[in-house]
Short mmCIF file of C-alpha atoms and ligand atoms in Angstrom, two decimals:
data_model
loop_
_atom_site.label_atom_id
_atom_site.label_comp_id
_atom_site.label_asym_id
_atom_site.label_seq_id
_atom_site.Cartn_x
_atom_site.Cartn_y
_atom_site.Cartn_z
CA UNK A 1 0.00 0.00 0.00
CA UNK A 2 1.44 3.46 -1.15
CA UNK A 3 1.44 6.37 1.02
CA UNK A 4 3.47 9.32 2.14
CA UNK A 5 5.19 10.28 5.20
CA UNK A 6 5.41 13.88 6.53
CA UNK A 7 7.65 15.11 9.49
CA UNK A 8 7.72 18.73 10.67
CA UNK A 9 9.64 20.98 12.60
CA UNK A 10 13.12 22.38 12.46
CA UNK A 11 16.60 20.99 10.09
CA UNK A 12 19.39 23.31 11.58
CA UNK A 13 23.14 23.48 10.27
CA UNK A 14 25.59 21.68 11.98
CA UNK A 15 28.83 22.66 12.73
CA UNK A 16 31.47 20.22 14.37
CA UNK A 17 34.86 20.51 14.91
CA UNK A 18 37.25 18.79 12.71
CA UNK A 19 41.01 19.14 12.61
CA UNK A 20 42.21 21.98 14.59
CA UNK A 21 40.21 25.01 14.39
CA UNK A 22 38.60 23.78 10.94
CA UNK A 23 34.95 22.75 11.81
CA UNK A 24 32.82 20.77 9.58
CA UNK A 25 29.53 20.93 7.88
CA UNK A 26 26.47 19.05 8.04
CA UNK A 27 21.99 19.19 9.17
CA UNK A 28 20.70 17.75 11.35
CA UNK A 29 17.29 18.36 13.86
CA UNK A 30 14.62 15.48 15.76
CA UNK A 31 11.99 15.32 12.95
CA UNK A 32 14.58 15.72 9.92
CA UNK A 33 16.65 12.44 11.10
CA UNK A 34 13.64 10.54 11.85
CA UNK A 35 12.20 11.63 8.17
CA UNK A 36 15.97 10.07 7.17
CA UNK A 37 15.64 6.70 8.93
CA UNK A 38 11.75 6.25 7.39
CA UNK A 39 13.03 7.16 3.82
CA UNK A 40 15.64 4.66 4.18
CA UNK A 41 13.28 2.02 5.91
CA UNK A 42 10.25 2.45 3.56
CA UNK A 43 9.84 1.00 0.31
CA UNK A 44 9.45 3.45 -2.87
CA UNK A 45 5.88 3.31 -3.19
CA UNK A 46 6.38 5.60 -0.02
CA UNK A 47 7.54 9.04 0.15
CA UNK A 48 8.44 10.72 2.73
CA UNK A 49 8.37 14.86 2.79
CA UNK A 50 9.89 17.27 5.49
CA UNK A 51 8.03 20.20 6.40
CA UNK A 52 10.12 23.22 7.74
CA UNK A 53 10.69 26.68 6.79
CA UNK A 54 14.06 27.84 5.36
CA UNK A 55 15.62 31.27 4.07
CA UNK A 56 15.87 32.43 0.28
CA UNK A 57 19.87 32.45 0.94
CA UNK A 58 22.87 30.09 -0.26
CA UNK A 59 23.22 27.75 3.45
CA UNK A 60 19.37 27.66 2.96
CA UNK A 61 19.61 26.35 -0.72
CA UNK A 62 22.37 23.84 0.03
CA UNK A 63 20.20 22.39 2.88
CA UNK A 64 17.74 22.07 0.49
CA UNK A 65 19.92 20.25 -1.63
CA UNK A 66 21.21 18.00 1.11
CA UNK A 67 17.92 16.67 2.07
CA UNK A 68 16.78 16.06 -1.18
CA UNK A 69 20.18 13.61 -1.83
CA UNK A 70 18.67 11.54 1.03
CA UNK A 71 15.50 10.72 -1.26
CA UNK A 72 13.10 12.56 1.75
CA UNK A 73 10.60 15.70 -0.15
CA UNK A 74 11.46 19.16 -0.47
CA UNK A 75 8.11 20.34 -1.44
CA UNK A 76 6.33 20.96 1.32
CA UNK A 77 9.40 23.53 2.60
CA UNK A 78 8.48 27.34 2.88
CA UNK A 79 10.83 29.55 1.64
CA UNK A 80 11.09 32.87 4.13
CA UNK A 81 12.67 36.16 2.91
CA UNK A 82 15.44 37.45 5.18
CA UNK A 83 15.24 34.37 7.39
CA UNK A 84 18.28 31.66 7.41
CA UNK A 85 18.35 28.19 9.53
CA UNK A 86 19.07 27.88 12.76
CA UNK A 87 22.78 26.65 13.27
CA UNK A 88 24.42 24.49 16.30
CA UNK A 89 28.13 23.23 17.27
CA UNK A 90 29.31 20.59 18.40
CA UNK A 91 31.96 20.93 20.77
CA UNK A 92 34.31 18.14 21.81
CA UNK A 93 36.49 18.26 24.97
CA UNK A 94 37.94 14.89 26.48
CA UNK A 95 35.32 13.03 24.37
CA UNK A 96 32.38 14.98 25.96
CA UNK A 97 30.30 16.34 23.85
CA UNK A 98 28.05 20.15 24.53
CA UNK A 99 25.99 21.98 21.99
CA UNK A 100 25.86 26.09 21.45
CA UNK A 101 22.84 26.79 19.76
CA UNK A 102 21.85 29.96 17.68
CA UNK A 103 17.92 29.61 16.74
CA UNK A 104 16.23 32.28 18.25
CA UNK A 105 15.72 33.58 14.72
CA UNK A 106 15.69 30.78 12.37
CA UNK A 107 13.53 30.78 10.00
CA UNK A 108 11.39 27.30 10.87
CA UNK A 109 10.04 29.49 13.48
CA UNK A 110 7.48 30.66 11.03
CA UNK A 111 6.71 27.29 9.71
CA UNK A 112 3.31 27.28 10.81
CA UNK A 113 2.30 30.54 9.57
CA UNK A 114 0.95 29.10 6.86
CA UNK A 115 -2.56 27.21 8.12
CA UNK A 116 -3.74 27.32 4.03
CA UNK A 117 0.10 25.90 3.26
CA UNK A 118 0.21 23.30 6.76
CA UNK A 119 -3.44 21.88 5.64
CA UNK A 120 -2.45 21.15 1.89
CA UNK A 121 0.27 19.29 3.14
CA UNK A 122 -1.08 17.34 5.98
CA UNK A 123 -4.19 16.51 3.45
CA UNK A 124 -1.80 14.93 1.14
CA UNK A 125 -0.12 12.70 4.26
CA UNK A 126 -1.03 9.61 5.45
CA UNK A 127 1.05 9.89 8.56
CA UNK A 128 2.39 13.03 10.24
CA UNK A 129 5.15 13.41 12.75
CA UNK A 130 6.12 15.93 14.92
CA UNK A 131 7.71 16.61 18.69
CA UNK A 132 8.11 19.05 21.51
CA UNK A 133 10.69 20.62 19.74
CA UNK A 134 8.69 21.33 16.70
CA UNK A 135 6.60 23.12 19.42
CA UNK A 136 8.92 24.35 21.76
CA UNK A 137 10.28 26.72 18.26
CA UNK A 138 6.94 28.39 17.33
CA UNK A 139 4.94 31.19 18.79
CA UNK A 140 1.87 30.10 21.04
CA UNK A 141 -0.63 31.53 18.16
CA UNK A 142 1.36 29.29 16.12
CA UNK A 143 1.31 25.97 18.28
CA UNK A 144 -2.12 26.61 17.86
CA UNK A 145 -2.40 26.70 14.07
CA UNK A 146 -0.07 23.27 13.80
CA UNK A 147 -1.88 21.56 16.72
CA UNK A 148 -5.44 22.54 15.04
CA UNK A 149 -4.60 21.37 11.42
CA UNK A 150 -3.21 18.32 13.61
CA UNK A 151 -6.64 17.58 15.50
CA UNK A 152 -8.15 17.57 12.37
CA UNK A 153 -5.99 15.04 10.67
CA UNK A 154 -6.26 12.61 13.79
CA UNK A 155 -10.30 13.07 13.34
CA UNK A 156 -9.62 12.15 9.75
CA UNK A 157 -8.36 8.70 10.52
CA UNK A 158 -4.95 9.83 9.98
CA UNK A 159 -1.71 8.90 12.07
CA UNK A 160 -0.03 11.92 13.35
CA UNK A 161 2.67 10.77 15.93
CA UNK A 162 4.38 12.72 18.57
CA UNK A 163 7.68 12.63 20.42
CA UNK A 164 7.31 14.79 23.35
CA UNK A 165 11.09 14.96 23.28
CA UNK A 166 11.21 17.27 26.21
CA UNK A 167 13.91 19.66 25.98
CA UNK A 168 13.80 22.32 28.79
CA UNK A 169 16.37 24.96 27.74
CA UNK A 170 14.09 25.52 24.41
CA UNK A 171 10.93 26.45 27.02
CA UNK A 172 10.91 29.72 28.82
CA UNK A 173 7.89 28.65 31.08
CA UNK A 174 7.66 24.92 32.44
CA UNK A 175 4.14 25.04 32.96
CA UNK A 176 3.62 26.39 29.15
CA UNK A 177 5.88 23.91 28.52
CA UNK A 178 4.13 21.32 30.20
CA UNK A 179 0.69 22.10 28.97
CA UNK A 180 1.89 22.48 25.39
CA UNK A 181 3.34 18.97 25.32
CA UNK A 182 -0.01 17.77 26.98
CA UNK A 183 -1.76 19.57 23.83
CA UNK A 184 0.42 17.98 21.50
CA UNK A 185 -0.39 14.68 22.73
CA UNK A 186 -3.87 14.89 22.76
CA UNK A 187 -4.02 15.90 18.61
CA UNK A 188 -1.92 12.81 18.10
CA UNK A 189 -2.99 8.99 17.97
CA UNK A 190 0.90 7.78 18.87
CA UNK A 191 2.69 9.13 21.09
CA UNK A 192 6.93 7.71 21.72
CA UNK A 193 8.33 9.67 24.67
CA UNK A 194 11.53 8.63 26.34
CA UNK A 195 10.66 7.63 29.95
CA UNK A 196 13.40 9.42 31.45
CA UNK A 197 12.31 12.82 29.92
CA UNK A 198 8.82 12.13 31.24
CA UNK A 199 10.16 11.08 34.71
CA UNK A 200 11.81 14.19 35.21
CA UNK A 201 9.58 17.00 33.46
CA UNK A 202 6.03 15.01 34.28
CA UNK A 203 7.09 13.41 37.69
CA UNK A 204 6.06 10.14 36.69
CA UNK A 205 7.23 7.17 39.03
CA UNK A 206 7.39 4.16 36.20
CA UNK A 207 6.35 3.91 33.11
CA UNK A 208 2.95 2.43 33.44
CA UNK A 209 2.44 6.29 34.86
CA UNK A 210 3.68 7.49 31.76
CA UNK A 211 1.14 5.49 29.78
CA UNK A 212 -1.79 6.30 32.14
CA UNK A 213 -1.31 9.90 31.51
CA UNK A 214 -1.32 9.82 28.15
CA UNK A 215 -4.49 7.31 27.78
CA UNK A 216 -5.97 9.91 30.15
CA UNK A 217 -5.42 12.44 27.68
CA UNK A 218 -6.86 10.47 25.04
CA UNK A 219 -3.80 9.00 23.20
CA UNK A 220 -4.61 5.68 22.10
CA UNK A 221 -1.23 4.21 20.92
CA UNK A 222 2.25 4.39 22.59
CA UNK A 223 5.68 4.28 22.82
CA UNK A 224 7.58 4.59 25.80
CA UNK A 225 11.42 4.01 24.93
CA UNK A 226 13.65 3.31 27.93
CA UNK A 227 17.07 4.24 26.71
CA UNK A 228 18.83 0.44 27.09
CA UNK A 229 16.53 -1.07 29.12
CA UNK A 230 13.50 -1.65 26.01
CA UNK A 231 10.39 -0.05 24.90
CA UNK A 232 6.28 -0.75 26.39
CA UNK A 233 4.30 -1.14 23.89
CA UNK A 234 0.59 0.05 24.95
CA UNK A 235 -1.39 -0.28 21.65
CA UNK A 236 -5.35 0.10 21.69
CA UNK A 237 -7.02 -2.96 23.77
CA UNK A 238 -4.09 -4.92 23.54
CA UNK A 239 -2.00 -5.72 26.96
CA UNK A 240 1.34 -3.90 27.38
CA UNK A 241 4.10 -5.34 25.16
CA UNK A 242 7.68 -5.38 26.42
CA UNK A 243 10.05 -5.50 23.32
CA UNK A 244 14.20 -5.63 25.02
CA UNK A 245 16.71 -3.03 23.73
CA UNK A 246 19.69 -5.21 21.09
CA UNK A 247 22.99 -5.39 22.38
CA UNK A 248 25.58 -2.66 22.31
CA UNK A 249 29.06 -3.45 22.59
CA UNK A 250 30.26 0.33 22.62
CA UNK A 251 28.25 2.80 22.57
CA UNK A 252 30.20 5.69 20.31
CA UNK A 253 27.31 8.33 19.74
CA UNK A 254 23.94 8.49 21.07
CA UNK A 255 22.69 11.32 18.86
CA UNK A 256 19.58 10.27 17.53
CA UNK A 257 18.98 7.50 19.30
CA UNK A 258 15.31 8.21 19.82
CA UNK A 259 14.81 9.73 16.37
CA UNK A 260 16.24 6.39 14.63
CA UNK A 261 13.92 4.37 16.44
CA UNK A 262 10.89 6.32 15.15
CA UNK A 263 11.94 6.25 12.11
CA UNK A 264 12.74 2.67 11.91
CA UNK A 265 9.26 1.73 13.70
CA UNK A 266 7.17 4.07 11.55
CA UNK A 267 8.12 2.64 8.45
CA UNK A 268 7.52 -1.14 9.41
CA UNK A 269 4.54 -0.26 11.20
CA UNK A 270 2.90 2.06 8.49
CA UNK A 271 3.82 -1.17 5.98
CA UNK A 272 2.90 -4.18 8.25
CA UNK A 273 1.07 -3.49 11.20
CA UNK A 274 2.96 -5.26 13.71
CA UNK A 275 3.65 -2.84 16.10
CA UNK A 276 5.74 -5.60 18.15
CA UNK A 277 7.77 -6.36 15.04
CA UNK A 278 8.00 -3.06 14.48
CA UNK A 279 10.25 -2.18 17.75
CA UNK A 280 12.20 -5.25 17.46
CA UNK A 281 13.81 -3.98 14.23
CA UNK A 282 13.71 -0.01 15.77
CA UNK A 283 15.28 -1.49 18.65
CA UNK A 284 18.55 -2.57 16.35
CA UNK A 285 18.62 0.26 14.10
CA UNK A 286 18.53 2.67 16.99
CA UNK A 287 21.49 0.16 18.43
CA UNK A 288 23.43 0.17 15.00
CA UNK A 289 22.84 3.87 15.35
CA UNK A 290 24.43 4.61 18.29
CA UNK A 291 27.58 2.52 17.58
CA UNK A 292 28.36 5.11 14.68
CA UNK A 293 29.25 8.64 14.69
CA UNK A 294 26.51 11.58 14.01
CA UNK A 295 22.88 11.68 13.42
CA UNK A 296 22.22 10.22 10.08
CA UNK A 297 24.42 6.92 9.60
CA UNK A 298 24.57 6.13 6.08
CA UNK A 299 22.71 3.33 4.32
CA UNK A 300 26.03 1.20 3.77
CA UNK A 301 27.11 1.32 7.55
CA UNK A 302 23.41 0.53 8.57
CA UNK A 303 23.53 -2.73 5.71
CA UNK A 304 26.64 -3.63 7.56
CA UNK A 305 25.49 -3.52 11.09
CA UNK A 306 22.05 -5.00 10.80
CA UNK A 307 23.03 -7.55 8.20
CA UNK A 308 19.76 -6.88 5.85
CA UNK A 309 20.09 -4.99 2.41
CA UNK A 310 18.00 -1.77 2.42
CA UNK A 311 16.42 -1.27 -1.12
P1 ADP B 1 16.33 9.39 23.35
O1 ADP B 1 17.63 9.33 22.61
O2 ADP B 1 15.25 10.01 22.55
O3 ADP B 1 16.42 9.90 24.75
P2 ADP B 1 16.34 6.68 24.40
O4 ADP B 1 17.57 6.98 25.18
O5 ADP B 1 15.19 6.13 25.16
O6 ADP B 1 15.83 7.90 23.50
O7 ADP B 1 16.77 5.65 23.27
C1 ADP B 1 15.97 5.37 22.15
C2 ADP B 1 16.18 3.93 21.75
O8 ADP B 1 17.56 3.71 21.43
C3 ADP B 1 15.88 2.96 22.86
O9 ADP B 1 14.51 2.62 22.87
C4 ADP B 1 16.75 1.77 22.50
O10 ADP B 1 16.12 0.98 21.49
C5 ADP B 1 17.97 2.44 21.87
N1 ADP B 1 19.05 2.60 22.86
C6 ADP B 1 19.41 3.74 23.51
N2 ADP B 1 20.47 3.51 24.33
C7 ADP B 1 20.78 2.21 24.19
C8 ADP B 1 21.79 1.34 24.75
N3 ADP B 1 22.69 1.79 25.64
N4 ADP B 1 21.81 0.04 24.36
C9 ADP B 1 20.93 -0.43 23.46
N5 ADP B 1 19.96 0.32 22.90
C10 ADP B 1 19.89 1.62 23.24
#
């Protein structure tokens, strides 16, 4: 069955140091790499199509480029005079790794600006992603545009998936922030937090809390991911469904961690349905993931590390 995939919320430039004071080039942001991991996972009868906002200038057109070499859509990206991407480094200092961010400005802040432009797209999508970040960027006027256009996909029938992905340095206000990831859950129909986010942010004491709050807010499929010690599985009627974590022997990177598992599951579960099988195999990409450098691991080292040829 053909369908299409879209993710949105924010692709930033990535700087990271390379030899000396030479730093290196690349994008990366939540809902981009987890559009890269579906694209790669999904057969072609699927696309897959970011939704962001970028500048008219040149780091803005070579983004552009980039994510169109990794087969995921272009189309569905609003071009904003006088804007440019937001842009992070990486810095490394006896193999610890801290971020510097400057966003404040970017231009996928205005991404849902658009409600005419966000509804086209969604209408076109069978399944839409998005996270707290994707929320934690935009004005509250404009939370409410995305979340709305959201609600009314879910009542469609459609699957719109959140990651709460709680980051609190983005969030001026914890309860805002709080009650805006609440919101976000309740437009979506699965929702894959990390339970240690959700501990800390929500208070909750294990993760069969985690799943009662969002059943109380109406979510009816979910995700919890547990870092190495496995995913629940709370799907509809069916009872909880513990699916381990694969073996790491070192871990080298843990960027995207949670993004390659969503992308991995999203693109066996949108083509077979077994939500189980589903987080087995996100479970060892997410595993393969973190044994490489960087967010997006390329197709080749992925082939390599879970044994299986991707088409
Ligand atoms: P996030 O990176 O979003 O915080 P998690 O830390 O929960 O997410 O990790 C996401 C997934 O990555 C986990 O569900 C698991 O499959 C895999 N994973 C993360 N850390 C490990 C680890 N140390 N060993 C094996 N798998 C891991």
């Amino acid at each position: 069955m053909a369908g299409r995939l879209l993710s949105i919320g924010e692709c930033m430039v990535e700087l990271m140091q390379a030899e000396g004071d030479l730093l290196r080039k690349g994008y990366a942001g939540d809902t981009f790499n987890t559009a890269y991991y579906a694209r790669l996972f999904l057969p072609d009868d699927w696309s897959v199509d970011y939704l962001t906002a970028v500048g008219t200038d040149t780091v803005s057109d070579e983004m552009l480029a980039f994510i169109e070499k990794t087969g995921v859509g272009t189309g569905s990206i609003r071009r904003v005079e006088g804007r440019s991407p937001g842009l992070y480094m990486i810095h490394l200092k006896d193999g610890e790794r801290s971020f510097s961010y400057w966003r404040s400005v970017s231009a996928a802040k205005t991404l849902a600006d658009d409600a005419a432009h966000l509804r086209s797209a969604i209408e076109a999508s069978d399944i839409v992603v998005f996270t707290g970040i994707t929320l934690a960027i935009l004005a509250p006027s404009a939370v409410e545009t995305l979340l709305s256009e959201l609600r009314r996909a879910k009542a469609a029938g459609k699957g719109v998936v959140f990651d709460p992905n709680i980051r609190a340095r983005l969030w001026d206000d914890k309860a805002y922030m709080l009650e805006t990831i609440s919101a976000g859950a309740r437009a979506a129909s699965l929702v894959m937090p990390s339970f240690d986010d959700e501990a800390v942010h929500f208070g909750d004491t294990d993760i069969a809390a985690t799943i009662a709050r969002y059943r109380g807010l109406g979510v009816e499929n979910i995700v919890v991911k547990d870092g190495p010690n496995g995913v629940t599985l709370s799907f509809g009627d069916a009872p909880l469904h513990f699916v381990p974590s694969a073996k790491v022997d070192e871990i080298v990177d843990t960027t995207s961690a949670g993004d390659s598992f969503n992308g991995a599951f999203l693109a066996r579960y949108a083509t077979d349905g077994d939500a189980g099988k589903a987080a087995q195999f996100a479970a060892e990409t997410a595993a393969a993931v973190i044994q490489h450098h960087g967010a997006l691991v390329s197709k080749d080292k992925l082939e390599r590390s879970l044994d299986i040829e991707i088409l």
